[in-house]
Amino acid sequence: DPYAAEPKRHHIFQPRSMKPFNAEPPLSLLVDSFITPNELYFIRNHLPVPEVNPEEYELEISGIGIKKEVVLTLEELKTKFPKHTITTTIQCAGNRRSEINKIKKVKGLDWGSAAISTAQWSGARLLDVLKHAGADVEHKDIKHIEFEGLDTDPAHQPYGASVPAEKALDPNADVLLAYEMNGEEIPRDHGYPVRAIVPGVVGARNVKWVGRVVLTDEESHSHWQRRDYKGFSSSCDWDTADFDKAYSIQELPVQSAICVPSDGATVSTVSGAVKAKGYAWSGGGRKIIRVDVSIDQGKTWINAKLNQDDSSIYRSWAWTLWEADIPLPENTKPGTQVEVICKAVDSSYNVQPETFEPLWNIRGVLATAWHRVTVTIE
Ligand code: MTE
Ligand code: MO
């Protein structure tokens, strides 16, 4: 069994598949803290978790402009380069797929709204490592930076992904080869000992257990770059989807969700108001500038209170947690059902679409319509 040596996981996880292991924490716990504790961080594995001996670990760097492959040990990665720390949110492209599934079943794990988490990652800057390897990062033939994982499928093909060079090599993009997560060694499930961190970019490109970095003129040939993690129109089916033509998902669109109260809960009121909290986040470093909450199908909205870091508006990698006290209409009777809705606005004034119907796609990715929970007033 290739899954015989999997790490232990927290019992509170809600698993979406066991082999490979995929799981999300309960939504209400997700917004208990700005930084997700390592043991509650959502897990998305496509393959068995590799067993990596830190003494034998090697990071290989090759490709355009590098004459001879450069190899770094874990010790060298930790000592040769300045240690850089950033706080970033990682979201799976399939987060909230279960809501797309309600329209018409798609192929993929039935994720709720917690396939997203936030951590502080430390490591060497990718740019520093590539320069050390002698790469000419200005070379015009370098179009993509490819990351290869040490996890392999039964045919020995590794997980892999690539990021456009303008992004990966942008000094303001804070791309890391991380070796710490929240001040500790990266747990096995999250990429021990080294993981690519590409802030603002879809989870799939944040390659775990990275063993090789390649400077190349084409995208990674991995299945997950070329035959998955792409968006299509809602009129496209498996026969008409042209994976060669569709763009790979990289930066993600604006997203938000209500985490408390949970859907179906009975809630008490405080001074005639219902308390709600949740998260909001956007890709590409776009900061959340507003979260709107409604209990009348979106006819009127109130502003949620935002809890966010002091990052600049175009280099904002971490999520915003929000809270709102939503006043109920006077004379709201116990037993009344209320639908709470949230939507976020990012620093490019991108907004979430109202409904899922026009977003539906064969893989159920990029599920960002207004989030709704229905509660009963106590
Ligand atoms: N990297 C490797 N090597 N193998 C994987 O299966 N899954 C990707 C990405 N990096 C994956 C990987 C996907 S799809 C996501 S959403 C994130 O890792 C999940 O990261 P996490 O498990 O630390 O939450
Ligand atoms: Mo993912």
Coordinates of C-alpha atoms and ligand atoms in Angstrom, one line a residue:
D1 CA 0.0 0.0 0.0
P2 CA 1.7 3.2 -1.1
Y3 CA -0.4 5.0 1.6
A4 CA 1.0 2.8 4.5
A5 CA 3.3 5.6 5.8
E6 CA 0.9 8.5 5.9
P7 CA 1.2 11.0 8.7
K8 CA -1.2 11.1 11.7
R9 CA -4.0 13.7 11.2
H10 CA -6.3 15.6 13.6
H11 CA -9.5 13.8 14.4
I12 CA -11.5 16.9 13.9
F13 CA -10.9 17.1 10.1
Q14 CA -13.7 16.5 7.7
P15 CA -12.1 14.2 5.2
R16 CA -13.1 14.5 1.5
S17 CA -11.1 11.4 0.5
M18 CA -8.8 9.1 2.4
K19 CA -6.3 7.8 -0.2
P20 CA -5.0 10.3 -1.1
F21 CA -5.9 12.2 2.0
N22 CA -7.9 15.4 1.6
A23 CA -9.6 17.2 4.4
E24 CA -10.8 20.5 5.6
P25 CA -11.3 21.8 9.2
P26 CA -14.7 22.7 10.6
L27 CA -15.7 26.1 9.2
S28 CA -16.3 27.6 12.7
L29 CA -12.8 26.7 13.8
L30 CA -11.3 28.2 10.6
V31 CA -12.0 31.8 11.7
D32 CA -11.0 31.3 15.4
S33 CA -7.5 32.7 14.6
F34 CA -5.9 34.7 11.8
I35 CA -3.2 32.1 11.4
T36 CA -4.5 28.6 10.9
P37 CA -2.7 26.2 13.4
N38 CA -0.6 23.7 11.4
E39 CA -2.7 20.7 12.7
L40 CA -5.9 22.3 11.3
Y41 CA -4.6 23.6 8.0
F42 CA -6.6 22.1 5.1
I43 CA -4.9 19.2 3.3
R44 CA -5.0 18.6 -0.4
N45 CA -2.9 15.7 -1.6
H46 CA -3.1 14.1 -5.1
L47 CA -0.7 11.3 -4.3
P48 CA 0.8 9.5 -1.3
V49 CA 2.9 11.7 1.1
P50 CA 6.5 11.1 0.3
E51 CA 9.0 10.1 3.0
V52 CA 11.9 12.5 2.7
N53 CA 15.1 12.1 4.7
P54 CA 16.4 15.6 5.4
E55 CA 20.0 14.5 5.3
E56 CA 19.5 13.2 1.8
Y57 CA 17.2 15.9 0.5
E58 CA 18.4 17.7 -2.6
L59 CA 17.0 20.7 -4.5
E60 CA 18.0 20.5 -8.1
I61 CA 18.0 23.7 -10.2
S62 CA 18.3 23.5 -14.0
G63 CA 17.0 24.9 -17.2
I64 CA 17.5 27.9 -19.6
G65 CA 20.8 29.7 -18.9
I66 CA 22.0 27.2 -16.3
K67 CA 25.0 25.4 -17.8
K68 CA 25.3 22.6 -15.2
E69 CA 22.5 21.6 -12.8
V70 CA 22.9 23.1 -9.4
V71 CA 22.2 21.0 -6.3
L72 CA 21.5 22.4 -2.9
T73 CA 21.1 20.5 0.4
L74 CA 18.5 21.5 3.0
E75 CA 21.3 22.9 5.2
E76 CA 22.5 25.1 2.3
L77 CA 19.0 26.3 1.6
K78 CA 18.7 27.3 5.2
T79 CA 22.1 28.9 5.6
K80 CA 23.2 30.4 2.3
F81 CA 20.2 32.7 1.8
P82 CA 18.5 35.4 3.9
K83 CA 15.5 33.9 5.7
H84 CA 12.3 35.7 4.4
T85 CA 8.9 35.4 6.2
I86 CA 5.5 36.1 4.8
T87 CA 1.9 35.4 5.8
T88 CA -0.2 34.1 3.0
T89 CA -3.5 32.4 2.4
I90 CA -3.6 29.3 0.2
Q91 CA -6.9 28.4 -1.4
C92 CA -7.6 25.3 -3.4
A93 CA -9.3 26.0 -6.8
G94 CA -12.0 23.6 -5.7
N95 CA -13.0 25.4 -2.5
R96 CA -16.8 25.6 -2.3
R97 CA -17.3 23.0 -5.0
S98 CA -20.1 21.5 -3.1
E99 CA -22.2 24.5 -4.0
I100 CA -21.5 24.0 -7.7
N101 CA -22.4 20.3 -7.2
K102 CA -25.9 21.4 -6.1
I103 CA -26.6 22.7 -9.6
K104 CA -25.3 19.8 -11.5
K105 CA -22.7 17.2 -10.3
V106 CA -19.2 17.8 -11.4
K107 CA -16.0 15.8 -11.2
G108 CA -13.9 16.5 -8.1
L109 CA -13.8 16.4 -4.3
D110 CA -16.9 17.7 -2.7
W111 CA -15.2 20.6 -0.8
G112 CA -17.1 22.8 1.6
S113 CA -15.9 26.3 2.2
A114 CA -12.8 25.5 4.2
A115 CA -10.3 24.4 1.5
I116 CA -8.4 27.6 2.4
S117 CA -6.0 28.4 5.2
T118 CA -3.5 30.9 6.3
A119 CA 0.1 30.5 7.6
Q120 CA 3.3 32.3 8.1
W121 CA 5.9 30.7 5.8
S122 CA 9.7 31.2 6.1
G123 CA 12.4 30.2 3.6
A124 CA 14.7 31.4 0.9
R125 CA 13.4 33.7 -1.8
L126 CA 13.2 31.8 -5.1
L127 CA 14.9 34.8 -6.8
D128 CA 17.9 34.6 -4.4
V129 CA 18.3 30.9 -5.0
L130 CA 18.1 31.2 -8.8
K131 CA 20.6 34.0 -8.9
H132 CA 22.9 31.9 -6.7
A133 CA 22.5 29.0 -9.2
G134 CA 23.8 31.4 -11.8
A135 CA 20.5 31.9 -13.6
D136 CA 20.2 34.9 -15.9
V137 CA 16.7 35.8 -14.7
E138 CA 16.4 38.5 -17.4
H139 CA 16.8 35.9 -20.1
K140 CA 13.9 36.4 -22.5
D141 CA 13.4 32.7 -23.2
I142 CA 12.5 32.0 -19.6
K143 CA 8.7 32.0 -19.7
H144 CA 7.8 29.7 -16.9
I145 CA 9.3 28.4 -13.6
E146 CA 8.5 24.8 -13.1
F147 CA 8.3 23.1 -9.7
E148 CA 8.5 19.3 -9.4
G149 CA 7.3 17.5 -6.3
L150 CA 8.9 14.4 -4.7
D151 CA 5.5 12.7 -4.6
T152 CA 4.9 10.3 -7.5
D153 CA 2.1 8.3 -9.1
P154 CA 2.3 4.5 -9.7
A155 CA 4.0 5.2 -13.1
H156 CA 6.6 7.2 -11.1
Q157 CA 5.4 10.5 -12.6
P158 CA 5.9 13.4 -10.0
Y159 CA 3.3 16.0 -9.2
G160 CA 4.4 19.2 -10.9
A161 CA 3.2 22.7 -11.8
S162 CA 4.5 25.9 -13.2
V163 CA 4.1 29.7 -12.8
P164 CA 4.7 32.3 -15.4
A165 CA 8.2 33.8 -15.1
E166 CA 6.9 37.4 -14.7
K167 CA 5.2 36.3 -11.5
A168 CA 7.7 33.9 -10.1
L169 CA 10.7 36.2 -10.7
D170 CA 9.0 39.4 -9.6
P171 CA 10.9 40.7 -6.6
N172 CA 7.6 42.1 -5.2
A173 CA 5.8 38.7 -5.6
D174 CA 7.5 37.2 -2.4
V175 CA 7.9 33.7 -4.0
L176 CA 9.6 31.4 -1.5
L177 CA 11.2 28.0 -1.2
A178 CA 9.9 27.7 2.3
Y179 CA 11.2 25.3 5.0
E180 CA 9.1 26.6 7.9
M181 CA 5.4 26.9 8.5
N182 CA 4.3 29.0 11.5
G183 CA 7.8 28.8 12.9
E184 CA 8.1 25.1 12.8
E185 CA 9.4 22.6 10.3
I186 CA 6.8 22.2 7.6
P187 CA 4.6 19.2 8.6
R188 CA 4.8 16.2 6.2
D189 CA 1.3 16.8 4.9
H190 CA 2.2 20.4 3.9
G191 CA 5.5 19.7 2.1
Y192 CA 8.3 18.7 4.4
P193 CA 11.1 19.7 4.0
V194 CA 10.7 22.3 1.3
R195 CA 7.7 23.8 -0.4
A196 CA 7.2 26.5 -3.1
I197 CA 5.1 29.3 -1.8
V198 CA 3.6 31.5 -4.6
P199 CA 1.4 34.0 -2.8
G200 CA -1.8 35.0 -4.4
V201 CA -1.7 32.1 -6.7
V202 CA -4.0 29.0 -6.7
G203 CA -3.0 26.2 -4.2
A204 CA -2.1 23.8 -7.1
R205 CA 1.0 25.9 -8.0
N206 CA 2.3 26.0 -4.4
V207 CA 4.1 22.7 -4.9
K208 CA 4.9 20.7 -1.8
W209 CA 8.0 18.5 -1.3
V210 CA 9.6 20.4 -4.1
G211 CA 12.7 18.6 -5.4
R212 CA 13.4 20.4 -8.6
V213 CA 13.1 23.9 -10.1
V214 CA 13.3 24.4 -13.8
L215 CA 13.6 27.6 -15.8
T216 CA 11.7 26.9 -19.1
D217 CA 10.0 28.3 -22.1
E218 CA 6.9 26.2 -21.7
E219 CA 4.4 25.3 -19.0
S220 CA 4.9 22.2 -16.9
H221 CA 3.9 19.0 -18.7
S222 CA 2.3 17.7 -15.6
H223 CA -1.3 16.5 -15.8
W224 CA -2.3 19.1 -13.1
Q225 CA -1.0 21.9 -15.2
R226 CA -2.3 20.8 -18.6
R227 CA -5.3 18.6 -18.0
D228 CA -6.7 20.0 -14.8
Y229 CA -7.0 23.3 -12.9
K230 CA -8.5 25.2 -15.9
G231 CA -11.8 27.0 -16.1
F232 CA -14.5 26.6 -18.8
S233 CA -17.8 28.1 -19.8
S234 CA -20.9 26.6 -18.2
S235 CA -21.9 25.4 -21.7
C236 CA -18.7 23.4 -22.1
D237 CA -18.8 19.6 -21.4
W238 CA -16.1 16.9 -21.3
D239 CA -16.4 16.4 -25.0
T240 CA -16.1 20.1 -26.0
A241 CA -13.6 21.3 -23.3
D242 CA -10.3 22.2 -25.1
F243 CA -7.7 21.8 -22.4
D244 CA -4.9 22.9 -24.7
K245 CA -6.5 26.3 -25.4
A246 CA -7.8 27.1 -21.9
Y247 CA -5.5 29.1 -19.6
S248 CA -4.1 27.5 -16.5
I249 CA -5.6 28.9 -13.3
Q250 CA -3.0 31.1 -11.6
E251 CA -4.1 34.2 -9.6
L252 CA -7.6 33.5 -8.0
P253 CA -10.7 35.7 -8.1
V254 CA -12.2 37.4 -5.1
Q255 CA -13.8 35.1 -2.6
S256 CA -15.6 35.2 0.8
A257 CA -17.6 32.9 3.0
I258 CA -19.7 33.0 6.2
C259 CA -18.1 30.6 8.8
V260 CA -20.3 31.4 11.8
P261 CA -23.2 30.7 12.1
S262 CA -23.3 27.5 10.2
D263 CA -25.9 26.7 7.7
G264 CA -29.0 25.3 9.4
A265 CA -28.1 26.5 12.8
T266 CA -30.5 28.0 15.4
V267 CA -29.1 31.3 16.5
S268 CA -29.7 33.6 19.5
T269 CA -29.8 37.3 19.0
V270 CA -27.9 40.0 20.9
S271 CA -29.8 43.4 21.1
G272 CA -31.9 42.3 18.1
A273 CA -29.0 41.4 15.9
V274 CA -27.4 38.2 14.6
K275 CA -23.6 37.9 14.8
A276 CA -21.8 36.5 11.8
K277 CA -18.2 36.0 10.9
G278 CA -16.2 34.7 8.1
Y279 CA -13.2 35.2 5.8
A280 CA -12.6 37.1 2.5
W281 CA -9.6 36.9 0.2
S282 CA -8.5 37.7 -3.3
G283 CA -5.7 36.4 -5.5
G284 CA -2.8 38.3 -7.0
G285 CA -2.2 40.3 -3.8
R286 CA -5.4 42.3 -4.2
K287 CA -6.5 43.5 -0.7
I288 CA -10.0 43.1 0.6
I289 CA -11.4 46.6 0.8
R290 CA -15.0 45.8 1.9
V291 CA -17.3 42.9 2.9
D292 CA -21.0 43.3 2.5
V293 CA -23.6 41.3 4.4
S294 CA -27.3 41.1 3.8
I295 CA -30.4 39.4 5.2
D296 CA -32.9 40.6 2.6
Q297 CA -31.7 38.7 -0.5
G298 CA -29.2 41.6 -1.3
K299 CA -31.7 44.5 -1.3
T300 CA -29.7 46.2 1.5
W301 CA -26.2 45.6 2.8
I302 CA -24.3 46.4 5.9
N303 CA -20.5 46.7 6.1
A304 CA -18.7 44.0 8.0
K305 CA -15.9 44.9 10.4
L306 CA -12.6 43.8 8.9
N307 CA -9.6 42.2 10.7
Q308 CA -6.6 42.3 8.3
D309 CA -2.9 42.9 8.3
D310 CA -1.3 46.2 7.3
S311 CA -0.2 44.9 3.9
S312 CA -0.3 47.3 0.9
I313 CA -3.3 47.1 -1.4
Y314 CA -1.5 45.3 -4.2
R315 CA 0.7 43.1 -2.1
S316 CA -1.8 41.6 0.3
W317 CA -1.3 37.9 0.5
A318 CA -3.3 37.0 3.7
W319 CA -7.0 36.8 4.1
T320 CA -9.3 39.2 5.9
L321 CA -11.4 37.9 8.7
W322 CA -14.7 39.8 9.1
E323 CA -17.5 40.1 11.7
A324 CA -20.9 41.7 11.5
D325 CA -23.8 42.3 13.8
I326 CA -26.8 42.1 11.5
P327 CA -29.8 43.9 12.9
L328 CA -33.1 41.9 12.4
P329 CA -36.3 43.7 11.5
E330 CA -38.3 44.7 14.5
N331 CA -40.8 42.1 15.7
T332 CA -38.9 39.3 14.2
K333 CA -40.5 36.2 15.7
P334 CA -38.7 33.2 17.2
G335 CA -38.6 30.5 14.6
T336 CA -38.2 32.8 11.7
Q337 CA -35.8 31.6 9.0
V338 CA -33.2 34.1 7.9
E339 CA -30.8 33.8 5.0
V340 CA -27.5 35.5 5.6
I341 CA -25.5 36.5 2.5
C342 CA -21.9 37.8 2.2
K343 CA -19.8 39.1 -0.7
A344 CA -16.4 40.8 -0.8
V345 CA -14.8 43.6 -2.8
D346 CA -11.1 43.6 -3.6
S347 CA -8.7 46.5 -4.3
S348 CA -9.4 46.3 -8.1
Y349 CA -13.1 46.6 -7.2
N350 CA -13.7 43.0 -8.4
V351 CA -16.8 41.6 -6.9
Q352 CA -18.3 38.1 -6.4
P353 CA -21.1 37.1 -8.8
E354 CA -24.6 36.6 -7.3
T355 CA -25.3 33.1 -8.4
F356 CA -23.5 29.9 -9.4
E357 CA -25.4 29.1 -12.6
P358 CA -23.2 31.1 -14.9
L359 CA -20.0 30.0 -13.0
W360 CA -20.8 26.3 -13.3
N361 CA -17.9 24.4 -15.0
I362 CA -17.0 20.7 -15.6
R363 CA -14.4 20.6 -12.8
G364 CA -16.3 22.8 -10.4
V365 CA -13.4 25.2 -9.8
L366 CA -13.5 28.9 -9.1
A367 CA -16.7 28.7 -7.0
T368 CA -17.0 32.3 -5.8
A369 CA -20.7 33.3 -5.9
W370 CA -22.3 35.1 -2.9
H371 CA -22.1 32.8 0.1
R372 CA -25.4 32.1 1.8
V373 CA -26.4 30.4 5.1
T374 CA -29.9 29.9 6.4
V375 CA -30.5 30.1 10.1
T376 CA -33.5 29.9 12.5
I377 CA -33.9 32.7 15.0
E378 CA -34.2 31.2 18.6
Ligands
MTE1 N1 2.2 19.7 -4.3 C1 2.5 18.4 -4.5 N2 3.8 18.0 -4.6 N3 1.5 17.4 -4.5 C2 0.2 17.8 -4.4 O1 -0.7 16.9 -4.5 N4 -1.4 19.6 -4.1 C3 -1.6 21.0 -4.5 C4 -0.6 21.9 -3.8 N5 0.7 21.4 -3.9 C5 -0.1 19.2 -4.2 C6 0.9 20.1 -4.1 C7 -3.0 21.6 -4.3 S1 -4.1 21.2 -5.5 C8 -3.3 22.4 -3.3 S2 -4.8 23.1 -3.1 C9 -2.2 22.7 -2.2 O2 -1.0 22.0 -2.5 C10 -2.7 22.3 -0.9 O3 -1.8 22.6 0.1 P1 -2.0 22.0 1.6 O4 -2.2 20.6 1.5 O5 -0.8 22.4 2.3 O6 -3.2 22.7 2.1
MO2 MO -6.1 22.3 -5.0

